[in-house]
Tab-separated table of N, CA and C in Angstrom:
chain	number	residue	atom	x	y	z
A	1	LEU	N	-123.797	-17.579	-47.822
A	1	LEU	CA	-123.078	-16.573	-47.023
A	1	LEU	C	-121.575	-16.884	-46.992
A	2	THR	N	-121.243	-18.160	-46.815
A	2	THR	CA	-119.841	-18.556	-46.767
A	2	THR	C	-119.168	-18.322	-48.111
A	3	ARG	N	-119.903	-18.589	-49.191
A	3	ARG	CA	-119.352	-18.379	-50.533
A	3	ARG	C	-119.046	-16.900	-50.762
A	4	LYS	N	-119.957	-16.034	-50.354
A	4	LYS	CA	-119.759	-14.582	-50.508
A	4	LYS	C	-118.546	-14.111	-49.708
A	5	GLU	N	-118.404	-14.621	-48.493
A	5	GLU	CA	-117.254	-14.230	-47.667
A	5	GLU	C	-115.952	-14.614	-48.356
A	6	GLY	N	-115.915	-15.795	-48.949
A	6	GLY	CA	-114.728	-16.244	-49.674
A	6	GLY	C	-114.425	-15.356	-50.861
A	7	GLU	N	-115.467	-14.946	-51.589
A	7	GLU	CA	-115.281	-14.057	-52.731
A	7	GLU	C	-114.731	-12.699	-52.284
A	8	TYR	N	-115.302	-12.191	-51.212
A	8	TYR	CA	-114.842	-10.890	-50.703
A	8	TYR	C	-113.398	-10.977	-50.204
A	9	ARG	N	-113.056	-12.068	-49.561
A	9	ARG	CA	-111.700	-12.250	-49.057
A	9	ARG	C	-110.701	-12.324	-50.223
A	10	ARG	N	-111.059	-13.059	-51.281
A	10	ARG	CA	-110.177	-13.150	-52.454
A	10	ARG	C	-110.022	-11.781	-53.119
A	11	GLY	N	-111.129	-11.057	-53.218
A	11	GLY	CA	-111.063	-9.701	-53.795
A	11	GLY	C	-110.191	-8.792	-52.953
A	12	SER	N	-110.336	-8.903	-51.646
A	12	SER	CA	-109.537	-8.087	-50.738
A	12	SER	C	-108.054	-8.422	-50.877
A	13	ASP	N	-107.739	-9.691	-50.952
A	13	ASP	CA	-106.340	-10.107	-51.116
A	13	ASP	C	-105.769	-9.606	-52.425
A	14	ASP	N	-106.584	-9.638	-53.477
A	14	ASP	CA	-106.144	-9.160	-54.787
A	14	ASP	C	-105.809	-7.675	-54.727
A	15	TYR	N	-106.684	-6.886	-54.101
A	15	TYR	CA	-106.430	-5.450	-53.995
A	15	TYR	C	-105.234	-5.164	-53.097
A	16	LYS	N	-105.028	-5.945	-52.065
A	16	LYS	CA	-103.870	-5.777	-51.183
A	16	LYS	C	-102.583	-6.026	-51.971
A	17	GLN	N	-102.573	-7.056	-52.821
A	17	GLN	CA	-101.397	-7.342	-53.642
A	17	GLN	C	-101.136	-6.214	-54.636
A	18	ARG	N	-102.186	-5.692	-55.230
A	18	ARG	CA	-102.026	-4.562	-56.165
A	18	ARG	C	-101.451	-3.344	-55.452
A	19	TYR	N	-101.990	-3.067	-54.258
A	19	TYR	CA	-101.539	-1.928	-53.468
A	19	TYR	C	-100.061	-2.076	-53.129
A	20	ASP	N	-99.676	-3.266	-52.668
A	20	ASP	CA	-98.278	-3.517	-52.324
A	20	ASP	C	-97.370	-3.360	-53.540
A	21	LYS	N	-97.841	-3.814	-54.692
A	21	LYS	CA	-97.066	-3.709	-55.925
A	21	LYS	C	-96.854	-2.241	-56.314
A	22	GLU	N	-97.914	-1.435	-56.217
A	22	GLU	CA	-97.798	-0.005	-56.543
A	22	GLU	C	-96.896	0.716	-55.552
A	23	CYS	N	-96.996	0.363	-54.277
A	23	CYS	CA	-96.116	0.977	-53.275
A	23	CYS	C	-94.665	0.628	-53.561
A	24	LEU	N	-94.415	-0.602	-53.968
A	24	LEU	CA	-93.063	-1.023	-54.306
A	24	LEU	C	-92.525	-0.208	-55.484
A	25	LYS	N	-93.377	0.056	-56.475
A	25	LYS	CA	-92.967	0.877	-57.622
A	25	LYS	C	-92.558	2.276	-57.171
A	26	LEU	N	-93.280	2.810	-56.185
A	26	LEU	CA	-93.000	4.154	-55.694
A	26	LEU	C	-91.859	4.182	-54.680
A	27	GLY	N	-91.449	3.012	-54.214
A	27	GLY	CA	-90.363	2.942	-53.242
A	27	GLY	C	-90.791	3.314	-51.847
A	28	ILE	N	-92.034	3.012	-51.510
A	28	ILE	CA	-92.544	3.309	-50.172
A	28	ILE	C	-93.118	2.037	-49.555
A	29	GLU	N	-93.315	2.073	-48.232
A	29	GLU	CA	-93.886	0.926	-47.542
A	29	GLU	C	-95.403	0.883	-47.671
A	30	GLY	N	-96.028	2.042	-47.660
A	30	GLY	CA	-97.476	2.099	-47.778
A	30	GLY	C	-98.191	2.195	-46.446
A	31	LYS	N	-97.441	2.439	-45.384
A	31	LYS	CA	-98.047	2.558	-44.044
A	31	LYS	C	-98.616	3.963	-43.830
A	32	ALA	N	-97.801	4.976	-44.129
A	32	ALA	CA	-98.211	6.378	-44.019
A	32	ALA	C	-97.872	7.022	-45.366
A	33	VAL	N	-98.736	6.861	-46.330
A	33	VAL	CA	-98.439	7.205	-47.722
A	33	VAL	C	-98.066	8.677	-47.888
A	34	LYS	N	-98.838	9.581	-47.323
A	34	LYS	CA	-98.543	11.011	-47.489
A	34	LYS	C	-97.158	11.355	-46.965
A	35	THR	N	-96.842	10.890	-45.786
A	35	THR	CA	-95.551	11.180	-45.179
A	35	THR	C	-94.415	10.567	-45.991
A	36	GLU	N	-94.596	9.327	-46.402
A	36	GLU	CA	-93.558	8.649	-47.174
A	36	GLU	C	-93.318	9.335	-48.510
A	37	LEU	N	-94.374	9.787	-49.170
A	37	LEU	CA	-94.215	10.478	-50.449
A	37	LEU	C	-93.547	11.834	-50.269
A	38	LEU	N	-93.892	12.534	-49.197
A	38	LEU	CA	-93.225	13.814	-48.933
A	38	LEU	C	-91.734	13.617	-48.662
A	39	LYS	N	-91.402	12.565	-47.946
A	39	LYS	CA	-89.980	12.286	-47.697
A	39	LYS	C	-89.269	11.965	-49.002
A	40	ARG	N	-89.918	11.213	-49.883
A	40	ARG	CA	-89.317	10.879	-51.181
A	40	ARG	C	-89.122	12.132	-52.030
A	41	SER	N	-90.021	13.100	-51.891
A	41	SER	CA	-89.938	14.311	-52.717
A	41	SER	C	-88.749	15.188	-52.346
A	42	GLN	N	-88.141	14.959	-51.211
A	42	GLN	CA	-87.002	15.775	-50.799
A	42	GLN	C	-85.775	15.545	-51.675
A	43	VAL	N	-85.738	14.458	-52.425
A	43	VAL	CA	-84.599	14.198	-53.311
A	43	VAL	C	-84.776	14.892	-54.659
A	44	LEU	N	-85.949	15.452	-54.912
A	44	LEU	CA	-86.213	16.042	-56.226
A	44	LEU	C	-85.289	17.200	-56.592
A	45	PRO	N	-84.988	18.140	-55.695
A	45	PRO	CA	-84.080	19.225	-56.099
A	45	PRO	C	-82.714	18.723	-56.573
A	46	SER	N	-82.124	17.784	-55.862
A	46	SER	CA	-80.809	17.285	-56.288
A	46	SER	C	-80.927	16.476	-57.576
A	47	LEU	N	-82.029	15.762	-57.751
A	47	LEU	CA	-82.256	15.018	-58.991
A	47	LEU	C	-82.381	15.986	-60.173
A	48	TYR	N	-83.120	17.064	-59.965
A	48	TYR	CA	-83.291	18.072	-61.009
A	48	TYR	C	-81.946	18.685	-61.397
A	49	LEU	N	-81.112	18.983	-60.407
A	49	LEU	CA	-79.795	19.555	-60.696
A	49	LEU	C	-78.912	18.581	-61.471
A	50	SER	N	-79.008	17.294	-61.151
A	50	SER	CA	-78.200	16.320	-61.896
A	50	SER	C	-78.691	16.201	-63.340
A	51	ILE	N	-79.986	16.355	-63.561
A	51	ILE	CA	-80.527	16.338	-64.924
A	51	ILE	C	-80.013	17.547	-65.702
A	52	ILE	N	-79.989	18.709	-65.065
A	52	ILE	CA	-79.482	19.919	-65.723
A	52	ILE	C	-78.004	19.755	-66.068
A	53	GLU	N	-77.225	19.197	-65.137
A	53	GLU	CA	-75.806	18.970	-65.409
A	53	GLU	C	-75.621	18.057	-66.615
A	54	ALA	N	-76.423	16.992	-66.686
A	54	ALA	CA	-76.321	16.058	-67.809
A	54	ALA	C	-76.713	16.745	-69.113
A	55	ALA	N	-77.732	17.608	-69.054
A	55	ALA	CA	-78.182	18.311	-70.258
A	55	ALA	C	-77.129	19.290	-70.761
A	56	LYS	N	-76.324	19.826	-69.853
A	56	LYS	CA	-75.306	20.803	-70.227
A	56	LYS	C	-73.946	20.171	-70.503
A	57	SER	N	-73.857	18.856	-70.432
A	57	SER	CA	-72.576	18.180	-70.609
A	57	SER	C	-72.116	18.240	-72.067
A	58	ALA	N	-70.825	18.029	-72.253
A	58	ALA	CA	-70.254	18.032	-73.602
A	58	ALA	C	-70.828	16.889	-74.437
A	59	GLN	N	-71.082	15.758	-73.808
A	59	GLN	CA	-71.650	14.611	-74.526
A	59	GLN	C	-73.037	14.935	-75.064
A	60	MET	N	-73.853	15.604	-74.251
A	60	MET	CA	-75.204	15.967	-74.701
A	60	MET	C	-75.129	17.003	-75.808
A	61	CYS	N	-74.179	17.920	-75.707
A	61	CYS	CA	-74.000	18.932	-76.750
A	61	CYS	C	-73.652	18.263	-78.081
A	62	GLU	N	-72.739	17.302	-78.024
A	62	GLU	CA	-72.376	16.567	-79.240
A	62	GLU	C	-73.573	15.802	-79.802
A	63	ALA	N	-74.342	15.185	-78.912
A	63	ALA	CA	-75.499	14.402	-79.352
A	63	ALA	C	-76.557	15.291	-80.002
A	64	THR	N	-76.780	16.476	-79.454
A	64	THR	CA	-77.789	17.361	-80.033
A	64	THR	C	-77.326	17.909	-81.382
A	65	GLU	N	-76.026	18.189	-81.507
A	65	GLU	CA	-75.504	18.638	-82.797
A	65	GLU	C	-75.641	17.537	-83.851
A	66	LEU	N	-75.383	16.312	-83.446
A	66	LEU	CA	-75.544	15.175	-84.346
A	66	LEU	C	-77.006	15.014	-84.751
A	67	TYR	N	-77.914	15.188	-83.792
A	67	TYR	CA	-79.341	15.085	-84.087
A	67	TYR	C	-79.770	16.164	-85.083
A	68	LEU	N	-79.289	17.386	-84.871
A	68	LEU	CA	-79.625	18.479	-85.788
A	68	LEU	C	-79.103	18.180	-87.199
A	69	ALA	N	-77.876	17.677	-87.299
A	69	ALA	CA	-77.316	17.324	-88.611
A	69	ALA	C	-78.123	16.195	-89.248
A	70	TYR	N	-78.516	15.212	-88.455
A	70	TYR	CA	-79.323	14.087	-88.951
A	70	TYR	C	-80.670	14.586	-89.475
A	71	TYR	N	-81.303	15.464	-88.703
A	71	TYR	CA	-82.597	16.014	-89.105
A	71	TYR	C	-82.467	16.804	-90.410
A	72	THR	N	-81.473	17.662	-90.460
A	72	THR	CA	-81.257	18.490	-91.650
A	72	THR	C	-80.985	17.624	-92.879
A	73	TYR	N	-80.176	16.601	-92.716
A	73	TYR	CA	-79.844	15.715	-93.837
A	73	TYR	C	-81.079	14.957	-94.328
A	74	ASN	N	-81.882	14.438	-93.404
A	74	ASN	CA	-83.034	13.623	-93.798
A	74	ASN	C	-84.206	14.432	-94.332
A	75	THR	N	-84.391	15.618	-93.818
A	75	THR	CA	-85.546	16.413	-94.251
A	75	THR	C	-85.179	17.461	-95.295
A	76	LYS	N	-83.896	17.688	-95.469
A	76	LYS	CA	-83.405	18.742	-96.379
A	76	LYS	C	-83.937	20.109	-95.964
A	77	ASP	N	-84.221	20.265	-94.676
A	77	ASP	CA	-84.756	21.511	-94.138
A	77	ASP	C	-83.732	22.099	-93.169
A	78	ALA	N	-82.940	23.034	-93.650
A	78	ALA	CA	-81.900	23.649	-92.828
A	78	ALA	C	-82.424	24.858	-92.064
A	79	SER	N	-83.704	25.160	-92.184
A	79	SER	CA	-84.242	26.344	-91.517
A	79	SER	C	-84.540	26.104	-90.037
A	80	LYS	N	-84.590	24.863	-89.623
A	80	LYS	CA	-84.901	24.558	-88.220
A	80	LYS	C	-83.648	24.661	-87.364
A	81	SER	N	-83.824	25.288	-86.220
A	81	SER	CA	-82.722	25.363	-85.260
A	81	SER	C	-82.935	24.300	-84.192
A	82	LEU	N	-81.943	24.151	-83.353
A	82	LEU	CA	-82.060	23.196	-82.259
A	82	LEU	C	-83.194	23.594	-81.320
A	83	GLY	N	-83.396	24.894	-81.156
A	83	GLY	CA	-84.499	25.377	-80.322
A	83	GLY	C	-85.860	25.005	-80.880
A	84	ASP	N	-85.965	24.902	-82.192
A	84	ASP	CA	-87.221	24.484	-82.809
A	84	ASP	C	-87.470	22.987	-82.616
A	85	LEU	N	-86.389	22.212	-82.661
A	85	LEU	CA	-86.520	20.754	-82.594
A	85	LEU	C	-86.567	20.227	-81.163
A	86	LEU	N	-85.796	20.817	-80.288
A	86	LEU	CA	-85.716	20.364	-78.892
A	86	LEU	C	-85.879	21.550	-77.940
A	87	PRO	N	-87.060	22.157	-77.896
A	87	PRO	CA	-87.225	23.376	-77.109
A	87	PRO	C	-87.016	23.185	-75.603
A	88	SER	N	-87.466	22.085	-75.062
A	88	SER	CA	-87.311	21.877	-73.616
A	88	SER	C	-85.847	21.719	-73.232
A	89	LEU	N	-85.118	20.962	-74.027
A	89	LEU	CA	-83.698	20.771	-73.746
A	89	LEU	C	-82.946	22.089	-73.861
A	90	CYS	N	-83.257	22.862	-74.883
A	90	CYS	CA	-82.581	24.157	-75.062
A	90	CYS	C	-82.891	25.098	-73.909
A	91	ARG	N	-84.105	25.047	-73.426
A	91	ARG	CA	-84.476	25.911	-72.296
A	91	ARG	C	-83.670	25.527	-71.054
A	92	LEU	N	-83.520	24.221	-70.817
A	92	LEU	CA	-82.718	23.764	-69.679
A	92	LEU	C	-81.267	24.228	-69.807
A	93	VAL	N	-80.727	24.123	-71.001
A	93	VAL	CA	-79.330	24.471	-71.227
A	93	VAL	C	-79.113	25.978	-71.106
A	94	ASP	N	-80.068	26.762	-71.569
A	94	ASP	CA	-79.908	28.218	-71.581
A	94	ASP	C	-80.150	28.874	-70.225
A	95	GLU	N	-80.933	28.253	-69.373
A	95	GLU	CA	-81.251	28.865	-68.082
A	95	GLU	C	-80.070	28.796	-67.124
A	96	CYS	N	-80.036	29.751	-66.213
A	96	CYS	CA	-79.040	29.705	-65.148
A	96	CYS	C	-79.434	28.578	-64.193
A	97	VAL	N	-78.448	27.848	-63.748
A	97	VAL	CA	-78.711	26.736	-62.843
A	97	VAL	C	-78.844	27.276	-61.426
A	98	PRO	N	-79.991	27.048	-60.792
A	98	PRO	CA	-80.124	27.499	-59.407
A	98	PRO	C	-79.295	26.597	-58.492
A	99	SER	N	-78.904	27.142	-57.366
A	99	SER	CA	-78.172	26.309	-56.411
A	99	SER	C	-79.175	25.412	-55.690
A	100	LEU	N	-78.659	24.387	-55.060
A	100	LEU	CA	-79.518	23.476	-54.308
A	100	LEU	C	-80.211	24.231	-53.176
A	101	GLU	N	-79.499	25.172	-52.576
A	101	GLU	CA	-80.083	25.955	-51.485
A	101	GLU	C	-81.259	26.802	-51.989
A	102	GLU	N	-81.105	27.395	-53.170
A	102	GLU	CA	-82.197	28.194	-53.741
A	102	GLU	C	-83.412	27.320	-54.035
A	103	MET	N	-83.152	26.154	-54.582
A	103	MET	CA	-84.259	25.256	-54.905
A	103	MET	C	-84.975	24.790	-53.642
A	104	GLU	N	-84.219	24.470	-52.610
A	104	GLU	CA	-84.824	24.031	-51.354
A	104	GLU	C	-85.595	25.173	-50.697
A	105	ARG	N	-85.070	26.387	-50.821
A	105	ARG	CA	-85.765	27.538	-50.239
A	105	ARG	C	-87.138	27.703	-50.880
A	106	VAL	N	-87.213	27.542	-52.191
A	106	VAL	CA	-88.487	27.650	-52.905
A	106	VAL	C	-89.383	26.461	-52.578
A	107	ALA	N	-88.800	25.274	-52.604
A	107	ALA	CA	-89.590	24.061	-52.376
A	107	ALA	C	-90.137	23.992	-50.968
A	108	PHE	N	-89.382	24.495	-50.017
A	108	PHE	CA	-89.810	24.394	-48.627
A	108	PHE	C	-90.197	25.750	-48.049
A	109	SER	N	-90.713	26.629	-48.916
A	109	SER	CA	-91.179	27.933	-48.444
A	109	SER	C	-92.461	27.742	-47.649
A	110	GLU	N	-92.952	28.822	-47.095
A	110	GLU	CA	-94.142	28.716	-46.249
A	110	GLU	C	-95.379	28.298	-47.030
A	111	ASP	N	-95.391	28.465	-48.355
A	111	ASP	CA	-96.530	28.041	-49.160
A	111	ASP	C	-96.487	26.550	-49.489
A	112	ALA	N	-95.318	25.943	-49.321
A	112	ALA	CA	-95.180	24.534	-49.695
A	112	ALA	C	-95.783	23.642	-48.615
A	113	VAL	N	-96.235	22.490	-49.031
A	113	VAL	CA	-96.780	21.494	-48.101
A	113	VAL	C	-95.619	20.808	-47.403
A	114	THR	N	-95.710	20.700	-46.087
A	114	THR	CA	-94.660	20.054	-45.304
A	114	THR	C	-95.220	18.854	-44.567
A	115	LEU	N	-94.310	18.121	-43.921
A	115	LEU	CA	-94.740	16.976	-43.119
A	115	LEU	C	-95.633	17.409	-41.960
A	116	ASP	N	-95.360	18.597	-41.414
A	116	ASP	CA	-96.186	19.095	-40.302
A	116	ASP	C	-97.632	19.346	-40.744
A	117	ASP	N	-97.813	19.723	-42.019
A	117	ASP	CA	-99.156	19.959	-42.533
A	117	ASP	C	-99.960	18.659	-42.620
A	118	MET	N	-99.256	17.558	-42.706
A	118	MET	CA	-99.923	16.262	-42.867
A	118	MET	C	-100.384	15.681	-41.548
A	119	ALA	N	-99.891	16.226	-40.433
A	119	ALA	CA	-100.224	15.673	-39.110
A	119	ALA	C	-101.649	15.994	-38.710
């Protein structure tokens, strides 16, 4: 019986360490996981906007043109456009950038899950 208790305690400690490690990766304490994750998700709209800004920057434009030239040179296939090679990036660049207020309005609409829903 004592041996089994020791095994269970070691297993429990191992899982506690794993849990703490995963919480650390997510940047949360792990006390109230749902609430902590919802609070972390509030930074997503501004993060998304910064990604769009970076995708539309002059540096990214130069890099994509260089990539297209590299692809064309190596494959000898000039029929591919940037939209064919990098469709997600082109979609980000071509779309109108929503304002932070618009994104928050959608994210925190009545259909969205809120902290109050978790109580």
